[in-house]
Coordinates of C-alpha atoms and ligand atoms in Angstrom, one line a residue:
X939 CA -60.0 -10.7 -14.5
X940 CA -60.8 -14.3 -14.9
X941 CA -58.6 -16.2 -13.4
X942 CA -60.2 -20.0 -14.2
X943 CA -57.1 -21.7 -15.4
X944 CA -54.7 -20.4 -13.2
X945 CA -57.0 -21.5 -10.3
X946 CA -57.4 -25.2 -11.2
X947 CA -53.4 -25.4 -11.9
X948 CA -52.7 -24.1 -8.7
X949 CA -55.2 -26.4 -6.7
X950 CA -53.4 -28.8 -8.8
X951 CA -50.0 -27.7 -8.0
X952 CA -50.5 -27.3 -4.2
X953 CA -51.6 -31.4 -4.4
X954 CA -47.2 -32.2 -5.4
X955 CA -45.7 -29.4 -4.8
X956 CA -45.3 -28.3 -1.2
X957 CA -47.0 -24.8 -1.1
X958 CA -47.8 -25.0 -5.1
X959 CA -44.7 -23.1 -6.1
X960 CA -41.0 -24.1 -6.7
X961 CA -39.7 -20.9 -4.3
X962 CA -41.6 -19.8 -1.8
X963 CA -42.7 -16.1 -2.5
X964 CA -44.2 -17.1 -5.7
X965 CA -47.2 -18.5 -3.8
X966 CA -48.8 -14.9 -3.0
X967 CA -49.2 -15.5 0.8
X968 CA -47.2 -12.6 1.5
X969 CA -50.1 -10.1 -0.6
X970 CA -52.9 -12.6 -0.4
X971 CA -54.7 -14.3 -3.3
X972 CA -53.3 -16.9 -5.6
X973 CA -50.5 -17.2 -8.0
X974 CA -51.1 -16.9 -11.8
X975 CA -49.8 -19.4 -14.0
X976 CA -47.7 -18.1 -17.4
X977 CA -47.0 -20.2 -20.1
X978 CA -45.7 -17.5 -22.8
X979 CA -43.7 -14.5 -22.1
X980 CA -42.3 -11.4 -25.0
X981 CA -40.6 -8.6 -24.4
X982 CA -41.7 -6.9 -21.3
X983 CA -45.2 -8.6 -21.5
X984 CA -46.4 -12.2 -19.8
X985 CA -49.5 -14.1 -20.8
X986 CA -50.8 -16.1 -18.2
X987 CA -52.9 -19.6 -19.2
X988 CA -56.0 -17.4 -19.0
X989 CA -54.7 -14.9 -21.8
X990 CA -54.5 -12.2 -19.5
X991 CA -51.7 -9.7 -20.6
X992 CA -49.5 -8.0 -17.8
X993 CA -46.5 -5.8 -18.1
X994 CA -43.8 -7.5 -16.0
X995 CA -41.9 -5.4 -13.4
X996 CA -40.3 -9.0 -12.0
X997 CA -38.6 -10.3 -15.1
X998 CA -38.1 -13.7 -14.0
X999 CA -36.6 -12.4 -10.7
X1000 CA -33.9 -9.9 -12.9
X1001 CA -32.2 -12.0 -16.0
X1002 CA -34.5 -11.2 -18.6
X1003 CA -32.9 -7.7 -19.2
X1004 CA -33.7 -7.5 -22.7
X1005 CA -37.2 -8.3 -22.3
X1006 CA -39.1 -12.2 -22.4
X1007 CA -37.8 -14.1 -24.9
X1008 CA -35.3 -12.3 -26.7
X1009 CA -34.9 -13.4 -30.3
X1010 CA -30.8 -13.6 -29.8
X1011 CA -31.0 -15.7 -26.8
X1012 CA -34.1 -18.2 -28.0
X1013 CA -31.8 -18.4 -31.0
X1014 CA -28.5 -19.1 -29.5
X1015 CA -30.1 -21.4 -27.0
X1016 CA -31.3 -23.3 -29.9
X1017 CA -28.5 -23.5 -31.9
X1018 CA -26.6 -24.6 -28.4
X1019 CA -28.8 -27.4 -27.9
X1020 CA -29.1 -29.2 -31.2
X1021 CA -25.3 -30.2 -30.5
X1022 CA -26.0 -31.9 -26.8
X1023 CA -27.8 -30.2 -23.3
X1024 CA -24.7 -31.0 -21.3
X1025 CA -21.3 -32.4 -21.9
X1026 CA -20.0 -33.2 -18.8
X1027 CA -16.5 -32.1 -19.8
X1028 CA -15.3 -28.2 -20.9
X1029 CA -16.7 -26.6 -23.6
X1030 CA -16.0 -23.8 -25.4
X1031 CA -18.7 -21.7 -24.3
X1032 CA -17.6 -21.8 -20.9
X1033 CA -14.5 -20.0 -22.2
X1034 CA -16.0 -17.1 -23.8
X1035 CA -18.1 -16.4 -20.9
X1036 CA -15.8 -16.3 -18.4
X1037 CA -13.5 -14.0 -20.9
X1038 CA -16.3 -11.8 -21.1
X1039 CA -16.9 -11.7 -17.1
X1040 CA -13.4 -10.7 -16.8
X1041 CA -13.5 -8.1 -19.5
X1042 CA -16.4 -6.4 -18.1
X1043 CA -15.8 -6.7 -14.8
X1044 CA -11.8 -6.0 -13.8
X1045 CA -11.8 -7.1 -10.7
X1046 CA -12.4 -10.4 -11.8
X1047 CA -9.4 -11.8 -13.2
X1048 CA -10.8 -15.9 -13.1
X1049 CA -14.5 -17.1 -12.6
X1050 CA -15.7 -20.6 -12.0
X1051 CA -19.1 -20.9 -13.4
X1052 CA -22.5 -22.6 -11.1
X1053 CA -26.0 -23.2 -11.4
X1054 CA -27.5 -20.8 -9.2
X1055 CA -26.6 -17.7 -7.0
X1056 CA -27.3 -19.6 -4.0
X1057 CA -23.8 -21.7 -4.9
X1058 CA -22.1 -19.1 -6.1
X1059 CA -22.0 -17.3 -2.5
X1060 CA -21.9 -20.1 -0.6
X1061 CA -18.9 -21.2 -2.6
X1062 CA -17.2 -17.7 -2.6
X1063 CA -18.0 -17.9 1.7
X1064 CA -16.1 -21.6 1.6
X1065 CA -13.2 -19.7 -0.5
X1066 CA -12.9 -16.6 1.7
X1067 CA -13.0 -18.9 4.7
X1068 CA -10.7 -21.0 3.0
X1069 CA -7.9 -18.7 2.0
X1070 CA -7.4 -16.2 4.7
X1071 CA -7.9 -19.2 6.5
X1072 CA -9.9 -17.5 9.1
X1073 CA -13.9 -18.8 10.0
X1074 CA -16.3 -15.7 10.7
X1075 CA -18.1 -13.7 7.9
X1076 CA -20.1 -10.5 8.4
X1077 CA -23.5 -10.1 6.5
X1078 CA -26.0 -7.5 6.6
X1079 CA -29.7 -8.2 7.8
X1080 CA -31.9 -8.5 4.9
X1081 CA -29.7 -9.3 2.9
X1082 CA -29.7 -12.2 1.0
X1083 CA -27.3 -14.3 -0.8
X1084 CA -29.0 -17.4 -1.3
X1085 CA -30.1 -20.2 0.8
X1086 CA -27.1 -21.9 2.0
X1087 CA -27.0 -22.7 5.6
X1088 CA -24.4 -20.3 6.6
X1089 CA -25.7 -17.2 5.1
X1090 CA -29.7 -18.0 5.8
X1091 CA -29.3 -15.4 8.9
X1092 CA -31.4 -12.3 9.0
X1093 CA -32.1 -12.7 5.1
X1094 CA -34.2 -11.2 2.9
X1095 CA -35.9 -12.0 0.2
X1096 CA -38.7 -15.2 0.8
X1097 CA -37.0 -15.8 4.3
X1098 CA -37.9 -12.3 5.5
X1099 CA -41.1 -12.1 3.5
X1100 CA -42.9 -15.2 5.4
X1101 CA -41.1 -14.0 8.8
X1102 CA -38.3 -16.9 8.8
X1103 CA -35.1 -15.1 8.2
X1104 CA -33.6 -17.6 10.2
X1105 CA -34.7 -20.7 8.9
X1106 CA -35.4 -24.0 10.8
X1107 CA -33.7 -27.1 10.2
X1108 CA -30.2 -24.5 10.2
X1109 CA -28.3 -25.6 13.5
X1110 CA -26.9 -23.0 15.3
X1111 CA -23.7 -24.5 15.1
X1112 CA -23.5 -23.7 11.5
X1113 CA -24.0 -19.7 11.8
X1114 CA -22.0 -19.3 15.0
X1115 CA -19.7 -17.5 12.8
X1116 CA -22.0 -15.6 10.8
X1117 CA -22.1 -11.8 12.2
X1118 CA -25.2 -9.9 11.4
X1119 CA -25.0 -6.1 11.2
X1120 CA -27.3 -3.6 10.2
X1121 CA -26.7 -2.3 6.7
X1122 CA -25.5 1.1 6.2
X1123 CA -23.8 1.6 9.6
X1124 CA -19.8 2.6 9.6
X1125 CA -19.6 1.6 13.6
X1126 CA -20.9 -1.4 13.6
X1127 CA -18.7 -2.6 11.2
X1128 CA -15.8 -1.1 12.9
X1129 CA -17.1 -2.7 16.5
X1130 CA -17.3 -6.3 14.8
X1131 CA -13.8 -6.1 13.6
X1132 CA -12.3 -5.0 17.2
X1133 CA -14.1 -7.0 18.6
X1134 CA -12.8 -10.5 16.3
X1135 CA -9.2 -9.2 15.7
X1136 CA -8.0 -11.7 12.7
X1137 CA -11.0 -13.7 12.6
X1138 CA -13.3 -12.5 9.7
X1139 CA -12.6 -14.1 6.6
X1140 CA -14.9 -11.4 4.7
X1141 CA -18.0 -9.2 4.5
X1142 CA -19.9 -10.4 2.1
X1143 CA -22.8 -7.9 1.1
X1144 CA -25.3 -7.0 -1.7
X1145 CA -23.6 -3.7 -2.6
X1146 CA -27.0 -1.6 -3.7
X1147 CA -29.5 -4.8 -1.6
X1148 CA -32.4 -5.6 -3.6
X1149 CA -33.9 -8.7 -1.6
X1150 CA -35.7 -6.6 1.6
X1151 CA -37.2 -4.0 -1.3
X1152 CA -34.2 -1.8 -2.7
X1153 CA -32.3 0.8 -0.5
X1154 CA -29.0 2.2 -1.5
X1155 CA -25.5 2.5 0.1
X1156 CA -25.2 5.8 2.3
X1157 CA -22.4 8.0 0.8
X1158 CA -18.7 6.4 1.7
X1159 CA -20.0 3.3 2.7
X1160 CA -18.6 1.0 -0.1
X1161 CA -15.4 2.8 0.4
X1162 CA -15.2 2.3 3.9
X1163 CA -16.3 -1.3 4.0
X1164 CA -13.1 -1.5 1.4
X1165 CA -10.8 0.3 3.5
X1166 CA -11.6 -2.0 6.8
X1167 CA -11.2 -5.2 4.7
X1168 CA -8.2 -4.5 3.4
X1169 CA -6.5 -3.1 6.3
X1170 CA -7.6 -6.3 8.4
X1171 CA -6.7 -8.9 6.1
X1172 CA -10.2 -9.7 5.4
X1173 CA -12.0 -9.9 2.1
X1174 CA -14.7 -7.9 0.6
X1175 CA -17.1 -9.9 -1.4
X1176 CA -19.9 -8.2 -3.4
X1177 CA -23.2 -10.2 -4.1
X1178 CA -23.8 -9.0 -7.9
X1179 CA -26.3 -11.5 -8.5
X1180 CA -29.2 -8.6 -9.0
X1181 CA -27.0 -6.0 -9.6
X1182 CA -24.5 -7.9 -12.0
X1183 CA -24.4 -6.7 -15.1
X1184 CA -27.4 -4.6 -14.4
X1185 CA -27.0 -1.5 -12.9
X1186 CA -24.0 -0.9 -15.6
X1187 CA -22.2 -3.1 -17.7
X1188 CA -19.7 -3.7 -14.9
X1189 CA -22.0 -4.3 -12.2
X1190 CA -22.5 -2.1 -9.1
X1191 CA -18.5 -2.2 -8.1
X1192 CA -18.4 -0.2 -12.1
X1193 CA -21.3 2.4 -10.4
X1194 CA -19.7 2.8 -7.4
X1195 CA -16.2 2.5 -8.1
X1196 CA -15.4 -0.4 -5.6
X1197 CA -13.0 -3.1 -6.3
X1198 CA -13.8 -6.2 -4.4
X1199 CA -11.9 -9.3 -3.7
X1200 CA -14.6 -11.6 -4.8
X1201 CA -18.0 -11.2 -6.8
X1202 CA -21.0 -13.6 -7.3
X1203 CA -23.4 -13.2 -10.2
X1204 CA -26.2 -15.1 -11.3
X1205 CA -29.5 -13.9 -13.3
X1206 CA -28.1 -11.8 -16.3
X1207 CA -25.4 -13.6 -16.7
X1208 CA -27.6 -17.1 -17.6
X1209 CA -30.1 -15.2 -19.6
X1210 CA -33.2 -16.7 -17.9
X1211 CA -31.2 -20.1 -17.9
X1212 CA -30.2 -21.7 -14.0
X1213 CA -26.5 -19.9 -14.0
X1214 CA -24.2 -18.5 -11.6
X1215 CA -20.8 -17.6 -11.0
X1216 CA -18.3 -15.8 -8.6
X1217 CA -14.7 -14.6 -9.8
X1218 CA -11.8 -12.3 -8.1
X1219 CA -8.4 -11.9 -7.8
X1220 CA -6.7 -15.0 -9.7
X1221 CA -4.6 -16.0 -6.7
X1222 CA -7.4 -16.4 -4.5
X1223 CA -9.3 -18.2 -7.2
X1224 CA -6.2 -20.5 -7.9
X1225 CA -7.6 -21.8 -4.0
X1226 CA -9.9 -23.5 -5.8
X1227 CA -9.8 -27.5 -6.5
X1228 CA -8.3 -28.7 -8.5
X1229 CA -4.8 -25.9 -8.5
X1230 CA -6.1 -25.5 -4.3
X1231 CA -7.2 -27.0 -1.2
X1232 CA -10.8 -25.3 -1.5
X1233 CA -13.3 -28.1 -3.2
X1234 CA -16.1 -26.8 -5.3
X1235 CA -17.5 -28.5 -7.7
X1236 CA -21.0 -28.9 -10.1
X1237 CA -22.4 -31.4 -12.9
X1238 CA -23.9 -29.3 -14.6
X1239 CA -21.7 -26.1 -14.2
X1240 CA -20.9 -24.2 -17.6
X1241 CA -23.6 -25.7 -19.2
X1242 CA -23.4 -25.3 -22.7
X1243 CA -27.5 -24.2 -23.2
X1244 CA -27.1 -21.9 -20.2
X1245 CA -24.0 -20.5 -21.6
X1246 CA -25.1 -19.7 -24.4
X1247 CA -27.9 -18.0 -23.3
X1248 CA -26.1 -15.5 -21.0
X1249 CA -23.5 -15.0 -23.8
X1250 CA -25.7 -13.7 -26.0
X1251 CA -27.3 -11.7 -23.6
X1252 CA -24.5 -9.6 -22.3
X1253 CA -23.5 -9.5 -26.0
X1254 CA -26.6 -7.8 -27.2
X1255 CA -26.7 -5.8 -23.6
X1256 CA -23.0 -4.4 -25.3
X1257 CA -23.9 -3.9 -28.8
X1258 CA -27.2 -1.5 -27.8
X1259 CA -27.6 1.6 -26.0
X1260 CA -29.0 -0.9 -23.1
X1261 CA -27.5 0.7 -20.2
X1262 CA -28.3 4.2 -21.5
X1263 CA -32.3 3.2 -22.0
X1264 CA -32.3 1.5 -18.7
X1265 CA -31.5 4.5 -16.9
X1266 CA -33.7 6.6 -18.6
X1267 CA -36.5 4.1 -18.2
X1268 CA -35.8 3.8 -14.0
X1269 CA -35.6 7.8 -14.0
X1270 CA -39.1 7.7 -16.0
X1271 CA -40.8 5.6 -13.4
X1272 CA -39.7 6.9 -10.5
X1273 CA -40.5 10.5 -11.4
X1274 CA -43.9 9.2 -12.2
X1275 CA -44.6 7.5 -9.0
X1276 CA -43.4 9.8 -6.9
X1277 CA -45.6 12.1 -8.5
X1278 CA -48.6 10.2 -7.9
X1279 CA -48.1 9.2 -4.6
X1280 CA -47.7 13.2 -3.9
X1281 CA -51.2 13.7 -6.3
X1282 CA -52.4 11.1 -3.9
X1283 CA -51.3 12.0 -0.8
X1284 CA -50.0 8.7 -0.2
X1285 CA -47.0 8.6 1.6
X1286 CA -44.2 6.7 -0.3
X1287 CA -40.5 6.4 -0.7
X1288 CA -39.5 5.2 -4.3
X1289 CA -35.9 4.0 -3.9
X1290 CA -34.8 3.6 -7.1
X1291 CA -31.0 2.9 -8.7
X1292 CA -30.6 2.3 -12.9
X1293 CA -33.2 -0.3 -13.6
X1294 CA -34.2 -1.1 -10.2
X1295 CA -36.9 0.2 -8.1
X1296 CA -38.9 0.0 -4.9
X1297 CA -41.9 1.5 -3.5
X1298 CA -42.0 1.6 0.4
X1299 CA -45.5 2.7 2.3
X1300 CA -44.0 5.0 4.6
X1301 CA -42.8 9.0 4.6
X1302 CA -39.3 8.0 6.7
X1303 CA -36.3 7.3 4.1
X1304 CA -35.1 3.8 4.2
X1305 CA -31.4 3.4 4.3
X1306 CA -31.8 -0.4 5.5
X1307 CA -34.1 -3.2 7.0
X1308 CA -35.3 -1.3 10.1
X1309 CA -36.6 1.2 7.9
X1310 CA -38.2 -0.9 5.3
X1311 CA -39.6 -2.3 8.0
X1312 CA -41.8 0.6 8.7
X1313 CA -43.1 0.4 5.7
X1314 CA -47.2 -0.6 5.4
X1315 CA -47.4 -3.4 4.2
X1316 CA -51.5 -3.8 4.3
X1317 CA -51.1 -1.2 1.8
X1318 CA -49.0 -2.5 -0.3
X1319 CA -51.0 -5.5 -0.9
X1320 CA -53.8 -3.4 -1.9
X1321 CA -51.3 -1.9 -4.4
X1322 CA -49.8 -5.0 -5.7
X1323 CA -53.6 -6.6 -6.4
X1324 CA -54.7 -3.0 -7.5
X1325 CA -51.7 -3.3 -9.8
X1326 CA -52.2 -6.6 -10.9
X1327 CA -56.1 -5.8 -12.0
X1328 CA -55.1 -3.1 -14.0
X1329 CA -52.4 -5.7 -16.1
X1330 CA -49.2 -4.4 -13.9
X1331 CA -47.0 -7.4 -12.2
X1332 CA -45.0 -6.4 -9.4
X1333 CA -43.4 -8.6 -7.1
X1334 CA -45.8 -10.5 -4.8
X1335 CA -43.4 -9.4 -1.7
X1336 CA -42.8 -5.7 -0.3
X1337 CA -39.5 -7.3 -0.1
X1338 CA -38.2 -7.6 -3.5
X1339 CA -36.9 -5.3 -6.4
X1340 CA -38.6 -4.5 -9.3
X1341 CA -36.8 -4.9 -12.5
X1342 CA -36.5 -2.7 -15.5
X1343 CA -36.0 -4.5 -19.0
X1344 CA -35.0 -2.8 -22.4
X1345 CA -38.3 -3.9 -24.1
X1346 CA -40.2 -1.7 -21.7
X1347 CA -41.2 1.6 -23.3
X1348 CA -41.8 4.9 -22.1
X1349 CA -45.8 4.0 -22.9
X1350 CA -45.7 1.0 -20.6
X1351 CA -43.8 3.1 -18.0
X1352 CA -46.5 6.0 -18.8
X1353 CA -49.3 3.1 -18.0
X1354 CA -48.2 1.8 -15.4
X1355 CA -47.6 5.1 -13.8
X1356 CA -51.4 5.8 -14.5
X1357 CA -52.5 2.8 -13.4
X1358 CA -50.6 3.1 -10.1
X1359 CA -52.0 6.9 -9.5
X1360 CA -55.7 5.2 -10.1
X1361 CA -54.4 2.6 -7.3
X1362 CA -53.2 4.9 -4.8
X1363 CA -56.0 7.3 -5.1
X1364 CA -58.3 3.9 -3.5
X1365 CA -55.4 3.1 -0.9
Ligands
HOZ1947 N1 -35.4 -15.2 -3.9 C1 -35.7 -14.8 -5.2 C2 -35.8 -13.3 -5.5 N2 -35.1 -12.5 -4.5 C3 -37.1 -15.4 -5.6 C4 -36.9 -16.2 -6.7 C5 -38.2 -16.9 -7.2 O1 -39.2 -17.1 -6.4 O2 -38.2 -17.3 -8.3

């Protein structure tokens, strides 16, 4: 695959930008090799600047839902921006979106909009702290919500990927009341909250964690994590930025039947434009500045272009069969891979929930970061680059989800699927 292009941009880039890339796992050092440089994306396709086609599994890191460059959202952000990028002061976009957040989502009864899920958590921490008035949060290793100081302990995502989940240049001081607990485990949960009686503000946690590859929530464990918030005074926050949206129309709490205190979202919600937002019960909300003592606060917050994008988005998302097609789709592929790791006699556990998915090297389940950490990873950067030669983009990280769009068709899933039983045959 020639690769010219990409190669000079990227000696380019890595002369300005520290690494070459704006966020750290897009620079390949976690599979080897170089990044590829894209300047046009449709449906579930990308081009890169040397007009090699791949189908996209990453989908800009989850927003792009209905595929690249959706004709609604190109439209709507168009017809957005030929009346101003940014106002400065509310617009009526704002209000439509948050309406539609707490339509679809009934546990949130207000939402303050941000530019990034990284804000959203780290203001929805500052809340939680802020209203039960109470300092120490619980969060589960590898998971990540962002790259706030506070929550960059034991994270996924980048920070796990290159080895730093606890990243330098965070004093101590600032995570002393961050507890890390292993995901999926009742009594450790129950330990941390005897032993910090009416001191944790909140767990915060990805409910289904797609930032150390994808596992899923052990029967009762949502419910249980409920139950001890609640009966502690503590507040249960669910990270929805992947799974907002996503894994139904009401997010993972909708799959699973949880009712949280507080959500974050990000990704779907901005339609590929830099969005966030986290929402909840109104009167902990009505903590925020300016009706409450908890300051938050963003220039470019509601933006009108990035509203509009996410509007029509989650409007098209309503108005199709999009949830319907998405499961079929993740059901589709992970039949298919499991098949042809069993052809190939390649051990692999393909965790898998709606339209997100993740292949792990190894023939142990994995119910949480210990076990993913089992997984091979040698092997799965042969897979990713034997992948990516045969036009199929994964993630560049054994640590991230893939993504499922509604422009993927059963024939790309069918190819990919071939392509990947080719691949694992070599591993
Ligand atoms: N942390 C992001 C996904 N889990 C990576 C985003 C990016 O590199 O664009």
């Amino acid at each position: 695959m020639n690769r010219a292009q990409s190669e000079a941009l990227f000696a380019e880039a890595l002369k300005y930008i520290p690494g070459g890339v704006n966020s750290p796992v897009r620079a390949f050092r976690a599979v080897g090799g170089q990044p590829f440089f894209v300047n046009h994306a449709g449906g579930c396709k990308l081009q890169d600047v040397d007009g090699n086609e791949l189908i996209d599994y990453v989908l800009t890191w989850g927003p792009a839902i209905l595929g690249h460059a959706h004709p609604k959202i190109i439209a709507a952000v168009k017809a957005a921006a030929d009346h101003g990028t940014s106002f400065g002061i509310p617009n009526p976009f704002e209000v439509t979106m948050a309406k539609m957040i707490c339509e679809l989502v009934p546990s949130v009864r207000k939402v303050r909009m941000t530019n990034s899920g990284t804000e959203a958590c780290m203001s929805a921490i500052r809340l939680a702290r802020g209203f039960t008035k109470r300092d120490k949060i619980i969060k589960f290793d590898g998971c990540y919500h962002g790259h706030a100081d506070s929550l960059l302990v034991r994270a996924g995502s980048g920070a796990l990927t290159f080895g730093n989940p606890d990243s330098a240049g965070v004093p101590a001081a600032f995570t002393q009341h961050t507890i890390v607990l292993p995901y999926n485990d009742f009594e450790a949960v129950t330990a941390a909250f005897a032993a910090n009686q009416d001191q944790i503000a909140g767990i915060i946690i990805e409910p289904v964690p797609g930032n150390a590859g994808l596992y899923l929530p052990k029967p009762g464990y949502l419910e249980f994590l409920r139950e001890i918030t609640a009966s502690h005074g503590s507040l249960l926050i669910f990270d929805e930025v992947m799974t907002g949206f996503r894994l139904a129309k009401g997010g993972a709490q909708e799959r699973f039947k949880i009712t949280p205190d507080l959500s974050t979202f990000g990704k779907v919600i901005g339609g590929g434009l830099p969005v966030g937002a986290f929402g909840g019960r109104a009167e902990i909300m009505d903590y925020l500045a300016p009706l409450g003592p908890v300051y938050q606060a963003g220039t470019l917050s509601g933006n009108p272009l990035a509203m509009a994008a996410g509007i029509a988005n989650l409007q098209e998302l309503l108005a199709t069969d999009a949830y319907a097609k998405l499961e079929q789709l993740g059901a589709q592929l992970a039949a298919g891979m499991r098949d042809a790791a069993k052809s190939a006699g390649v051990p692999v556990q393909f965790n898998q929930c709606g339209s997100m998915f993740c292949g792990y090297f190894t023939d142990q389940p994995v119910h949480n970061l210990a076990d993913a950490m089992h997984s091979d990873r040698e092997r799965f950067k042969r897979y990713f680059h034997g992948l990516l030669d045969s036009g199929v983009y994964l993630a560049p990280s054994q640590f991230e989800a893939g993504f499922l769009s509604t422009a993927h068709t059963a024939t790309d899933i069918e190819k990919t699927v071939s392509a990947a039983a080719k691949v694992l045959r070599t591993l």
